[in-house]
Amino acid sequence: MLFRILRKGFTKGLKSKLLAIIAITFGASLATAMLSVSLDIGDKMNQELKSYGSNIIVKPESENLPVEIDGISFNSLTKGKKYIAEDSVAKIKTIFWRHNIVNLAPYLKVNGKIEKRQVPVVGTWFNDQIRIPTGEKFNFGIKNLKSWWDIDGEWIENGKNKNLAMIGEEVAENLDLAPGDRLEVKFNLDKQLVSKKIKIAGIIDSGGAAEGKVYLPLDFLQQTVNLKDKVDRVEVSALTTPVNDLARKAKADPDSLSNKEFETWYCTAYVSSIAYQIEESIPGVVAEEVRQISKSEGIILSKIQLLMLLVTVAALISSALGISSIMTTKVLERKKEIGLLKAIGASDLSVIALFVIEIALVGLLGGGLGYSLGIGFANLIGQQVFGTAIAINLFVLPIILALSIIIALLGSVSPLRIALKLEPAEVLHG
């Protein structure tokens, strides 16, 4: 009997049913798109922000405070200075959060002299292929880490390009140099003067300190200044999760965490937990977060997710209002049917149950269609904004179906109250 009434209810007034399903589909599709983008936007935004530089700096644990004026170091090159072994740098890619390590570059900075001018000379990886301890090979270096640099000329491709240099725009202007020119760089090593002739591959326009430096392949500089396998800092670019109270507590005092809190913090990609794991992998180093970048990531993500939440809530409220209007009309159209059911003994609860089942089915159907449509919207947003598809998360489907049914029921509260107030005698006699 119930199924016959439901089937008749669905076939009768099909147009209003379709309008109700469309209203639910609209809200569900927008909710699906916003939820899918919101769940995937962390990695997408991180990828975008990673193009603006590193967010972790690794230094020797006992490094003295640097004494520099205009980028020129006055620390001793060898006496008492601590370095990081270049061979250990690749271990960073083997930590628990290794897949979140996007790029890294080691640096060895020494003083050089070009035509009587003191110039900071930095050895680094440009786009070097590095084998990590697990046997895998990755390309690391400043070519991708500093992708916003504007280069006049060419990038040095890797450490095999000996006697090539990239110089900052400031150095080039002061010395009247251009790509393809050759120059001689001199190094003072414990009162022994060493000179190297190099060719300029490219000139760096960075808008920052790099414009006053000369960059050489790391191996070439290490051999020149007798600092084989030594670097004095490493920049790491990692995908991270915005900080929360747990991350702040861990940063203030890791020992204050309970075992469960420590496990949660360690297994979450906070910048502090990644830095902690880097210190575990390379003894004798300190890994510090670049606070400005980490803080910006958290603020941007929070604001975007709040905006998406507001848009989703607005869409769902619109759907609920549409459902309310459609169902009110539907109840008024079926008031004689409701009166007849009550006249033959149907209780208010039975009448309500009949409409609730109908509304839930409408919500379920609209939610399913909305989910399919919303996945398309999410991918369209991903392609237009980030240039890549948004990952399909099946976890979103049950949430959308539940939300669709809840919104449909909430939008039907007022029509159901009208149905309860109908008197059989009044309705049947007109």
PDB file of N, CA and C in Angstrom, residues 34 37 40-41 44-45 48 308 375-391:
ATOM      1  N   MET A  34      32.818  22.970  -3.953  1.00  0.00           N
ATOM      2  CA  MET A  34      33.538  23.721  -2.922  1.00  0.00           C
ATOM      3  C   MET A  34      34.249  22.784  -1.954  1.00  0.00           C
ATOM      4  N   VAL A  37      37.274  21.102  -3.771  1.00  0.00           N
ATOM      5  CA  VAL A  37      38.378  22.057  -3.932  1.00  0.00           C
ATOM      6  C   VAL A  37      39.001  22.369  -2.587  1.00  0.00           C
ATOM      7  N   ASP A  40      41.321  19.678  -1.477  1.00  0.00           N
ATOM      8  CA  ASP A  40      42.520  19.525  -2.313  1.00  0.00           C
ATOM      9  C   ASP A  40      43.325  20.809  -2.415  1.00  0.00           C
ATOM     10  N   ILE A  41      42.734  21.912  -1.933  1.00  0.00           N
ATOM     11  CA  ILE A  41      43.370  23.205  -2.175  1.00  0.00           C
ATOM     12  C   ILE A  41      44.655  23.377  -1.354  1.00  0.00           C
ATOM     13  N   LYS A  44      47.388  22.223  -3.520  1.00  0.00           N
ATOM     14  CA  LYS A  44      47.496  23.098  -4.687  1.00  0.00           C
ATOM     15  C   LYS A  44      48.108  24.447  -4.296  1.00  0.00           C
ATOM     16  N   MET A  45      47.615  25.018  -3.202  1.00  0.00           N
ATOM     17  CA  MET A  45      48.150  26.306  -2.763  1.00  0.00           C
ATOM     18  C   MET A  45      49.610  26.168  -2.342  1.00  0.00           C
ATOM     19  N   GLU A  48      51.675  26.199  -5.336  1.00  0.00           N
ATOM     20  CA  GLU A  48      51.819  27.558  -5.868  1.00  0.00           C
ATOM     21  C   GLU A  48      52.806  28.357  -5.028  1.00  0.00           C
ATOM     22  N   MET A 308      34.905  29.639   0.734  1.00  0.00           N
ATOM     23  CA  MET A 308      34.212  28.497   0.148  1.00  0.00           C
ATOM     24  C   MET A 308      33.083  28.017   1.050  1.00  0.00           C
ATOM     25  N   ILE A 375      31.569  17.385  -9.264  1.00  0.00           N
ATOM     26  CA  ILE A 375      32.919  16.909  -9.599  1.00  0.00           C
ATOM     27  C   ILE A 375      33.415  17.609 -10.858  1.00  0.00           C
ATOM     28  N   GLY A 376      32.484  17.773 -11.817  1.00  0.00           N
ATOM     29  CA  GLY A 376      32.844  18.492 -13.044  1.00  0.00           C
ATOM     30  C   GLY A 376      33.194  19.946 -12.755  1.00  0.00           C
ATOM     31  N   PHE A 377      32.394  20.598 -11.899  1.00  0.00           N
ATOM     32  CA  PHE A 377      32.679  21.989 -11.523  1.00  0.00           C
ATOM     33  C   PHE A 377      34.047  22.095 -10.836  1.00  0.00           C
ATOM     34  N   ALA A 378      34.316  21.146  -9.932  1.00  0.00           N
ATOM     35  CA  ALA A 378      35.585  21.179  -9.187  1.00  0.00           C
ATOM     36  C   ALA A 378      36.773  21.073 -10.141  1.00  0.00           C
ATOM     37  N   ASN A 379      36.663  20.167 -11.125  1.00  0.00           N
ATOM     38  CA  ASN A 379      37.767  20.021 -12.077  1.00  0.00           C
ATOM     39  C   ASN A 379      37.917  21.255 -12.954  1.00  0.00           C
ATOM     40  N   LEU A 380      36.782  21.886 -13.278  1.00  0.00           N
ATOM     41  CA  LEU A 380      36.837  23.121 -14.069  1.00  0.00           C
ATOM     42  C   LEU A 380      37.550  24.219 -13.283  1.00  0.00           C
ATOM     43  N   ILE A 381      37.223  24.326 -11.982  1.00  0.00           N
ATOM     44  CA  ILE A 381      37.894  25.311 -11.124  1.00  0.00           C
ATOM     45  C   ILE A 381      39.389  24.999 -11.032  1.00  0.00           C
ATOM     46  N   GLY A 382      39.699  23.695 -10.848  1.00  0.00           N
ATOM     47  CA  GLY A 382      41.108  23.295 -10.737  1.00  0.00           C
ATOM     48  C   GLY A 382      41.907  23.633 -11.984  1.00  0.00           C
ATOM     49  N   GLN A 383      41.311  23.366 -13.150  1.00  0.00           N
ATOM     50  CA  GLN A 383      42.017  23.632 -14.414  1.00  0.00           C
ATOM     51  C   GLN A 383      42.201  25.131 -14.632  1.00  0.00           C
ATOM     52  N   GLN A 384      41.148  25.911 -14.327  1.00  0.00           N
ATOM     53  CA  GLN A 384      41.217  27.349 -14.581  1.00  0.00           C
ATOM     54  C   GLN A 384      42.134  28.073 -13.595  1.00  0.00           C
ATOM     55  N   VAL A 385      42.109  27.653 -12.320  1.00  0.00           N
ATOM     56  CA  VAL A 385      42.868  28.373 -11.276  1.00  0.00           C
ATOM     57  C   VAL A 385      44.272  27.816 -11.101  1.00  0.00           C
ATOM     58  N   PHE A 386      44.392  26.465 -11.032  1.00  0.00           N
ATOM     59  CA  PHE A 386      45.685  25.850 -10.724  1.00  0.00           C
ATOM     60  C   PHE A 386      46.317  25.125 -11.914  1.00  0.00           C
ATOM     61  N   GLY A 387      45.570  25.029 -13.033  1.00  0.00           N
ATOM     62  CA  GLY A 387      46.121  24.364 -14.206  1.00  0.00           C
ATOM     63  C   GLY A 387      46.222  22.865 -14.067  1.00  0.00           C
ATOM     64  N   THR A 388      45.474  22.290 -13.109  1.00  0.00           N
ATOM     65  CA  THR A 388      45.484  20.842 -12.915  1.00  0.00           C
ATOM     66  C   THR A 388      44.152  20.406 -12.325  1.00  0.00           C
ATOM     67  N   ALA A 389      43.832  19.108 -12.500  1.00  0.00           N
ATOM     68  CA  ALA A 389      42.534  18.616 -12.034  1.00  0.00           C
ATOM     69  C   ALA A 389      42.506  18.506 -10.514  1.00  0.00           C
ATOM     70  N   ILE A 390      41.301  18.610  -9.955  1.00  0.00           N
ATOM     71  CA  ILE A 390      41.108  18.411  -8.522  1.00  0.00           C
ATOM     72  C   ILE A 390      40.913  16.919  -8.260  1.00  0.00           C
ATOM     73  N   ALA A 391      41.569  16.400  -7.248  1.00  0.00           N
ATOM     74  CA  ALA A 391      41.461  14.975  -6.938  1.00  0.00           C
ATOM     75  C   ALA A 391      40.038  14.625  -6.501  1.00  0.00           C
TER      76      ALA A 391
END
